[in-house]
Structures are given as structure tokens and as C-alpha cells.
XYZ file of C-alpha atoms in Angstrom:
450
model
C 0.227 0.323 -0.094
C 2.536 2.322 1.085
C 4.377 1.857 -2.478
C 1.382 3.036 -4.451
C 0.282 5.693 -1.922
C 2.460 8.295 -3.208
C 1.966 8.483 -7.235
C -1.525 7.810 -6.322
C -1.938 11.234 -4.325
C 0.397 12.781 -6.447
C -2.255 11.531 -9.654
C -5.207 12.663 -8.095
C -3.221 16.517 -7.028
C -2.441 16.786 -11.057
C -5.929 15.784 -12.007
C -7.952 18.135 -9.469
C -5.762 20.766 -10.412
C -6.383 20.670 -14.204
C -10.647 20.532 -13.366
C -9.343 23.583 -11.589
C -7.716 25.152 -14.454
C -10.644 24.172 -16.630
C -12.980 26.017 -15.000
C -11.180 29.030 -14.308
C -11.091 30.651 -17.888
C -14.874 31.399 -17.160
C -14.646 33.167 -14.562
C -11.174 35.257 -15.218
C -13.658 37.050 -18.196
C -15.175 39.125 -15.609
C -12.716 39.865 -12.575
C -10.859 43.047 -12.334
C -7.533 42.929 -14.296
C -6.104 44.884 -11.186
C -6.227 41.722 -9.604
C -3.993 39.710 -11.889
C -0.971 41.154 -12.978
C 0.620 39.349 -16.182
C 4.304 38.449 -16.097
C 4.989 40.908 -18.753
C 3.688 43.733 -16.582
C 6.002 43.190 -13.732
C 8.522 45.212 -15.327
C 6.512 48.492 -14.662
C 6.163 47.374 -10.756
C 9.372 45.580 -10.285
C 10.415 48.560 -8.304
C 8.072 48.458 -5.795
C 8.045 44.267 -4.868
C 11.753 44.572 -5.264
C 12.679 45.884 -2.038
C 10.304 43.263 -0.131
C 11.732 39.900 -2.902
C 15.350 41.192 -0.856
C 14.111 41.112 2.797
C 12.341 37.725 2.085
C 15.315 36.631 0.773
C 17.653 37.678 3.391
C 14.890 36.391 6.216
C 16.853 32.914 5.719
C 20.296 34.581 7.090
C 20.715 35.055 10.593
C 20.969 39.127 11.628
C 21.981 38.485 14.949
C 25.129 40.220 15.652
C 23.039 43.585 13.885
C 20.590 43.167 16.808
C 20.635 45.746 20.069
C 22.062 44.905 23.229
C 18.571 44.126 25.908
C 19.066 47.278 27.430
C 18.247 49.135 24.430
C 15.554 46.677 22.927
C 13.831 49.413 21.203
C 16.672 51.568 19.953
C 17.712 51.368 16.532
C 20.170 49.100 15.218
C 23.705 49.944 16.104
C 25.022 49.413 12.367
C 28.713 50.736 10.809
C 27.985 52.870 6.826
C 30.595 52.952 4.204
C 31.374 56.311 2.573
C 28.243 55.856 0.451
C 26.268 55.577 2.803
C 25.248 51.916 2.472
C 24.867 50.356 5.489
C 26.743 46.698 6.566
C 22.814 45.524 7.337
C 22.235 46.063 3.380
C 25.442 44.911 2.393
C 25.572 41.425 4.899
C 21.809 41.285 3.539
C 22.730 41.613 -0.373
C 25.742 39.085 -0.555
C 23.784 36.164 1.619
C 20.933 36.111 -0.920
C 21.595 37.533 -4.603
C 24.444 38.965 -4.788
C 25.963 42.480 -3.907
C 25.058 44.264 -6.910
C 24.250 47.839 -7.701
C 20.311 47.499 -9.168
C 19.782 45.424 -5.606
C 21.377 48.246 -4.057
C 19.446 51.084 -4.872
C 16.224 48.909 -4.176
C 16.884 48.344 -0.180
C 19.277 51.384 0.179
C 16.851 53.154 1.990
C 15.808 50.338 4.423
C 17.798 49.914 7.877
C 17.410 46.655 10.043
C 15.485 47.252 13.513
C 15.329 44.254 15.379
C 14.518 40.619 14.539
C 14.112 37.046 16.259
C 16.410 34.595 15.142
C 14.017 31.428 16.126
C 13.974 31.193 19.766
C 10.586 30.225 20.498
C 8.339 32.884 22.017
C 7.051 32.672 24.795
C 5.779 36.232 25.540
C 7.663 39.195 24.281
C 5.588 41.862 26.510
C 5.906 40.175 30.272
C 2.616 42.325 31.145
C 0.577 40.637 28.766
C -1.590 38.797 30.869
C -3.671 37.272 28.320
C -0.683 36.543 26.544
C 0.234 34.563 29.355
C -2.553 33.246 30.078
C -2.882 31.298 26.539
C 1.281 30.506 26.710
C -0.075 28.529 29.932
C -2.933 26.759 27.871
C -0.346 26.359 24.748
C 0.481 23.033 22.784
C 2.912 20.491 22.952
C 6.382 22.212 23.305
C 7.879 23.669 20.115
C 11.634 23.851 19.997
C 11.723 26.693 18.026
C 10.264 29.937 16.907
C 9.332 32.107 13.805
C 12.345 33.651 12.357
C 11.871 37.170 11.389
C 13.784 40.478 10.721
C 12.094 44.090 11.011
C 12.856 47.246 8.316
C 12.306 50.461 8.595
C 12.544 52.434 5.505
C 14.146 56.175 6.074
C 14.646 59.196 3.385
C 18.455 58.981 4.855
C 18.816 55.536 5.927
C 21.394 54.835 8.385
C 21.160 58.363 10.158
C 20.393 58.997 13.716
C 17.456 60.964 14.200
C 15.760 60.825 10.816
C 11.994 59.481 11.003
C 10.536 56.227 8.943
C 7.625 56.262 6.670
C 7.524 52.243 6.505
C 8.081 49.211 8.814
C 8.596 45.735 7.314
C 8.623 42.236 8.890
C 10.132 39.773 6.826
C 9.737 36.290 7.945
C 11.715 33.273 6.939
C 10.425 30.611 5.106
C 11.214 26.844 5.628
C 14.773 25.297 5.660
C 15.311 22.140 4.409
C 14.077 18.892 6.748
C 13.603 21.169 9.284
C 10.601 19.387 11.183
C 9.411 22.873 13.323
C 9.409 24.621 10.015
C 7.516 21.488 8.801
C 5.152 21.182 11.822
C 4.220 24.834 11.495
C 3.189 24.051 7.505
C 0.590 21.480 8.992
C -1.085 23.697 10.835
C -4.158 24.174 8.411
C -4.864 20.363 9.790
C -4.477 20.697 13.460
C -1.312 19.838 14.938
C -1.098 19.463 18.660
C 1.912 21.555 18.831
C 2.478 25.305 19.756
C 3.544 26.102 16.581
C 4.510 29.150 14.732
C 1.500 30.187 14.034
C -0.130 29.989 17.707
C 2.972 31.877 18.809
C 2.391 34.746 16.873
C -0.842 34.850 17.395
C -0.224 35.882 21.232
C 3.127 37.788 20.908
C 1.923 39.837 17.393
C 0.763 42.445 19.439
C 3.690 43.048 21.394
C 5.638 42.749 18.096
C 3.756 45.590 16.916
C 4.278 47.480 19.947
C 8.034 47.165 19.631
C 7.518 48.826 16.329
C 5.981 51.575 17.642
C 8.269 52.107 20.142
C 11.112 52.663 17.651
C 12.443 55.692 17.440
C 12.359 56.827 13.929
C 8.681 55.336 14.519
C 7.782 57.829 17.065
C 9.712 60.964 14.820
C 7.544 60.353 12.073
C 5.215 63.314 11.212
C 2.662 60.766 9.704
C 1.414 56.779 11.251
C 4.242 54.857 9.242
C 2.781 51.805 6.931
C 3.302 48.813 8.806
C 3.871 45.889 6.110
C 4.721 42.326 5.824
C 6.641 40.125 3.621
C 7.621 36.162 3.641
C 8.591 33.625 1.274
C 6.796 30.269 1.629
C 6.224 29.108 5.263
C 7.513 32.936 5.465
C 4.487 34.091 3.273
C 2.146 32.711 5.254
C 3.152 33.827 8.397
C 3.371 36.890 7.027
C -0.638 36.852 5.722
C -1.237 35.727 9.295
C 0.007 38.634 11.328
C -1.979 40.936 9.170
C -4.998 38.853 9.372
C -4.416 38.904 13.123
C -3.332 42.886 13.694
C -5.102 45.263 12.128
C -1.838 47.975 12.213
C -0.740 46.010 9.037
C -2.141 46.585 6.167
C 0.243 45.423 3.154
C 1.226 41.825 2.760
C 4.292 40.330 0.251
C 3.522 36.968 -0.258
C 6.539 35.195 -2.077
C 5.574 31.752 -3.149
C 3.140 31.552 -0.608
C 2.062 28.503 1.571
C -1.541 28.115 1.311
C -1.725 28.308 5.362
C -2.512 31.447 6.181
C -4.108 30.432 9.430
C -7.288 32.444 9.531
C -9.009 29.126 11.137
C -6.903 30.522 14.508
C -8.768 34.258 14.286
C -11.762 34.998 16.148
C -14.676 35.930 12.976
C -15.476 39.449 13.913
C -11.739 40.376 14.694
C -10.815 38.706 11.344
C -14.122 41.312 9.528
C -12.497 44.022 10.981
C -8.226 43.446 10.300
C -9.440 42.575 6.343
C -10.960 46.200 6.162
C -8.170 48.637 3.954
C -5.919 45.134 3.675
C -3.948 44.128 0.454
C -2.372 41.044 -0.183
C 0.178 40.550 -3.338
C 0.593 37.134 -4.209
C 3.400 37.144 -6.287
C 4.679 33.454 -7.623
C 6.063 32.068 -10.077
C 4.489 29.432 -12.734
C 4.617 26.282 -11.592
C 6.069 26.376 -8.522
C 5.938 23.522 -5.852
C 3.251 25.330 -4.298
C 0.703 25.686 -6.626
C -0.278 23.239 -7.010
C -1.338 23.016 -3.154
C -2.803 26.614 -3.255
C -5.466 24.920 -5.303
C -6.363 22.159 -2.969
C -6.229 24.035 0.024
C -6.582 27.579 0.058
C -7.324 29.095 3.227
C -9.084 32.544 3.843
C -8.594 34.902 2.012
C -9.193 33.249 -1.738
C -7.375 34.157 -4.219
C -8.183 37.346 -6.122
C -10.528 38.650 -3.456
C -11.501 42.081 -4.796
C -12.169 44.309 -1.328
C -11.686 44.210 1.859
C -9.316 42.353 1.395
C -7.792 42.746 -1.871
C -5.966 40.207 -2.809
C -4.256 40.581 -6.451
C -2.166 37.547 -8.185
C 1.500 38.573 -9.251
C 2.353 36.408 -11.838
C 6.108 35.630 -12.557
C 7.742 33.855 -15.291
C 11.304 34.586 -14.663
C 13.080 31.297 -13.324
C 13.482 27.815 -15.146
C 14.408 24.700 -13.622
C 12.163 21.773 -12.178
C 9.006 22.544 -9.597
C 11.503 23.080 -6.831
C 14.099 25.160 -8.118
C 11.214 27.437 -9.113
C 10.526 27.530 -5.743
C 13.381 29.324 -4.702
C 13.166 32.691 -3.914
C 17.111 33.779 -4.334
C 16.021 33.538 -8.187
C 13.128 34.764 -8.146
C 14.185 38.378 -6.203
C 17.047 38.361 -8.439
C 15.112 38.405 -11.645
C 12.788 41.107 -9.727
C 15.740 43.722 -8.866
C 17.065 42.942 -12.534
C 13.815 44.302 -14.099
C 14.151 47.723 -12.275
C 17.198 48.401 -14.630
C 16.060 48.594 -18.645
C 19.114 49.178 -20.927
C 21.275 50.839 -18.175
C 18.573 53.310 -16.744
C 16.297 52.802 -13.659
C 12.804 51.817 -14.528
C 10.038 54.728 -13.275
C 8.279 53.577 -10.144
C 4.893 52.172 -10.447
C 2.480 50.802 -8.085
C -0.929 48.619 -8.820
C -4.302 49.980 -9.430
C -6.094 49.304 -6.723
C -9.499 47.385 -8.154
C -11.755 49.444 -9.507
C -14.884 48.649 -7.566
C -12.842 49.157 -4.402
C -12.093 52.281 -2.157
C -9.180 50.310 -0.283
C -7.918 52.855 1.660
C -4.183 53.153 1.880
C -2.323 51.809 4.659
C -1.016 55.041 6.299
C -4.867 56.442 5.844
C -5.959 53.631 7.823
C -3.661 53.528 10.188
C -4.217 57.358 11.129
C -6.032 57.656 14.435
C -9.254 59.805 14.349
C -11.098 58.589 11.663
C -14.846 58.789 11.756
C -16.123 56.595 8.657
C -17.923 53.429 9.946
C -16.759 50.498 7.808
C -19.488 48.264 6.604
C -19.743 44.676 8.158
C -17.821 42.368 5.832
C -19.322 38.990 5.795
C -16.657 36.551 3.736
C -17.045 33.143 2.749
C -15.352 30.942 5.604
C -16.714 28.837 8.373
C -15.836 27.997 11.732
C -13.204 29.658 12.833
C -12.229 29.970 16.670
C -9.803 32.347 18.842
C -8.851 31.135 21.756
C -7.242 35.004 22.356
C -10.358 36.371 21.557
C -10.694 38.484 25.412
C -7.437 40.235 23.691
C -9.224 42.422 21.512
C -11.913 44.229 22.980
C -12.719 46.044 19.698
C -13.762 42.969 18.268
C -17.184 43.692 20.165
C -17.393 47.293 18.622
C -17.818 48.800 15.032
C -14.591 49.749 14.239
C -13.571 53.634 13.207
C -11.266 53.899 10.241
C -9.562 57.033 8.722
C -12.040 58.633 6.508
C -12.438 56.824 2.965
C -11.647 58.686 0.379
C -14.433 59.808 -2.074
C -12.610 58.535 -5.178
C -10.087 55.713 -5.957
C -6.681 57.064 -5.236
C -3.531 55.265 -6.246
C -0.045 55.596 -7.339
C 1.189 55.142 -11.141
C 4.371 55.361 -12.862
C 2.531 58.046 -14.954
C 1.075 60.107 -11.586
C 2.660 59.934 -8.509
C 6.018 58.812 -9.312
C 6.564 58.882 -13.243
C 9.846 60.238 -13.262
C 13.068 58.664 -14.021
C 15.249 58.399 -10.938
C 18.455 60.697 -11.073
C 20.544 57.498 -10.801
C 20.481 56.180 -13.941
C 24.279 55.491 -14.598
C 25.376 52.318 -16.559
C 25.163 48.940 -15.613
C 26.550 45.682 -16.509
C 24.581 44.021 -19.578
C 23.652 41.491 -17.368
C 21.737 43.346 -15.492
C 19.433 44.333 -18.718
C 16.604 41.872 -18.553
C 13.518 43.910 -19.278
C 12.148 45.862 -22.352
C 9.613 48.296 -21.648
C 7.995 48.154 -24.995
C 8.024 44.562 -25.614
C 7.941 41.155 -23.780
C 10.524 41.212 -21.133
C 13.697 38.700 -21.871
C 15.235 36.439 -19.440
C 18.594 35.739 -19.315
C 20.004 32.002 -18.409
C 19.864 31.545 -15.074
C 23.332 31.209 -12.922
C 23.163 28.029 -10.352
C 22.459 29.199 -6.758
C 25.346 29.459 -4.387
């Protein structure tokens, strides 16, 4: 029986995925094209996605040497800079992932590492949080690892003291090899008895967001900084989960995401509140190994949800190899970064349009205080979620006030808010010329991943 079980299972997955694919075209004809970004359009948005692709790739590295000391846990990490104002954190992130090259440096030069977790199990970050402590006492079986994540801040003048940040990103690491704790967390959707990464983050994401709000650059910001999450594979599932669990996280960039989002752990009323104004971008390479599981066991929110949350599919056709090779984040991030330059010039910045029938507030608008407009109740298509931490969210029982939504759709595109060529238009080597604005992108053969 065991000899034939794997081929039978694989055959079943193929049949179901083919049936799913055959039924998609009719639905796709009526869906908003803003929810399905084609691979040929990716160069227009490459600068938008590139920083998060790099952070997701760098999430597989240990940044422990850059962490603040326990005594200055909420202060900026002390990071050396070079004569061109590139931080050692940026150079380390690139050297350990896609390579320390000029386009990659330009993509992430505005970002600075702040703090993170290098895999230690999360008990209760906030020692005064009684609800977290109560949940910890009732946790599942002991777990030998914790979620690995890095927190980055976008600043106008990176690596400088006394500078406000405009955006904070939480980047989660995905599955590493045969790490049994990672694989156990991947199975959370099926009810594992362990205190896995999803459960640890469930009781600690509020504390992580509070750590972010205590960062000096956050406190100095004249406008409330946007908080986003990103990650690859399992890390992309965790990135979606924390946004569903905490309404301060307003955007998610999920690369080759796991189908497990952890939505089943969150109280239904809280979930409805948190998805108001949320945007999730699922960026995936054609044919990568998780493409079939995402179709078979997709967890809420559904793919291409038109509003609250907006779920965009961003198609990538940049990598060659087996289904497992296609799932690797370093080649994917490298190609997205490569698309930020065309014929030696940096591409204009472009952000994808919002869906036509959804006045989704931007992250900084939805997060700002003092909003008066009430969000209408949203009833997504899911069932049976429970939340053992429901008591820690008293606002889940109330109407949710958010910032006043704009009367007309507001978005940033290359032709509008960011329609200019960067001043940094120095020539680059020929191998970086991997896109053409007028035509379809042409991709160069991959070099083996080191």
C-alpha cells in the first residue's frame, strides 16, 4: 500500500488542479484585471516589489550580530555605514542572498534593519501581557523553535540618526530544508497539537507591533508609518497571518506563498475588522511546487478577493528548472531586482492600481488616528473559526472606526505620483539588462544558486 500511495496522491493532485484550471477562464473573464498582474507587466512594478523580495530572501540569514542589546531593545540597531552611505546590514543581506550588486543596493538602500528573532521560541514578548501569559499556559505541546523574522524600517536618509521612518516591514523566513519545526508549522491548517509558529505569533503579534511603535524612527514620524509584512513560502503564510491578526499591518507581500494563512485561529469578528483596507499581493513563479497545493487547500482569504481584503495575484515567469527549483526565493528576487533597470536606466516607480470597485484605503490612511467613517460589516465566505485569544481584542465587539476613506479611488502609478526616471541612471553591466518597456521581458539563463 505504501509503495503506491505517493503516485496515487500525486495523480489525484494533478487531476484536481487540471479541473480547477479548466474552470477558471469563465470566472477570469469577469474579474478585475487589477487583481491579476501578468508576467509581462511585472517590469512596470518591479521597483515596488523589489525591496520586499530582497527582505524575504535575506530572512533566511541570521542578523543576530546587528541586533540591539537587551538594554536597548527598542532602539535602532547600531550599524556601520560606508562612504556611500550603504549600511553593513544592506550589504550583508545582499551578499548572503542575491549578490551585492548596484541595482540590488539601489532597491534596498532606503531600508535599515531594526531588530528580529533568530528562531528562539516565543513565550510572551510583553511580560506584562496577562492574556498572552494565559494563552501560553494553555499552549500545545512544547515546540523547539520559534518564527524567524527581521524588522526593517524605510527612511528617507538611511542609516542616519534622528531620522523618521515612513514604513516598517516584518520579513518572515520560510521552510529550511528538513527542519521538522518548519514542516510542523506548515501543517497547522490540519490541527497539529504543537505550539507552532502560528500559535506563537498569535499571542505575540500585538507585542511585536508595539515594539515597532516604540522604535525611535517611528516616534519621530510626522505621519503614522505604514506597517507591512513579507515572506517566502512558509514565511509568506506567516506574513499573511499576522496581517489578518493585527489591523495595524495593512499590506502583505507574499512570495510563492504557503496555502496556510492561519485564518482558522482568528476570531471571526476580529477577522472581519482586520481585513478592512488590507491588501495582499501573492507573487508567484509559474509552475513552482506550491502552485498545486494553493489550489487544493486554499485558506481564507480567497485568491483574487476583490475588496476587504484585496488579494492580487502577481505572475512571474523568470526562473527555469524543476518545480522545486522554481520555488527558490533567491533567483526570483534576483530577477525582480534585475527588472528595475532597462538598458542601463532605472525604471520609473509604478504601483499597481486598486480594483475598480473597491475604495480600499491606503495603509497610512487606514492606520491614522481620529477616523470617523464606519466600515460596513464584511461577511467573507469561510466558516468555523475560533479564537482562544478573543478576549485580548475588546474592539472586536464594537463597530470599527477607521480613517475617512477617499471619495475617489486613490492610487500611485508611474505616470502619476512617481512618473519620473530616477536621478541615479548610471550605466550597468549588460547582464542586468533583462527587461524592455516596449516589449515582453527577456530573461537571461540563470546561474546556479550558491
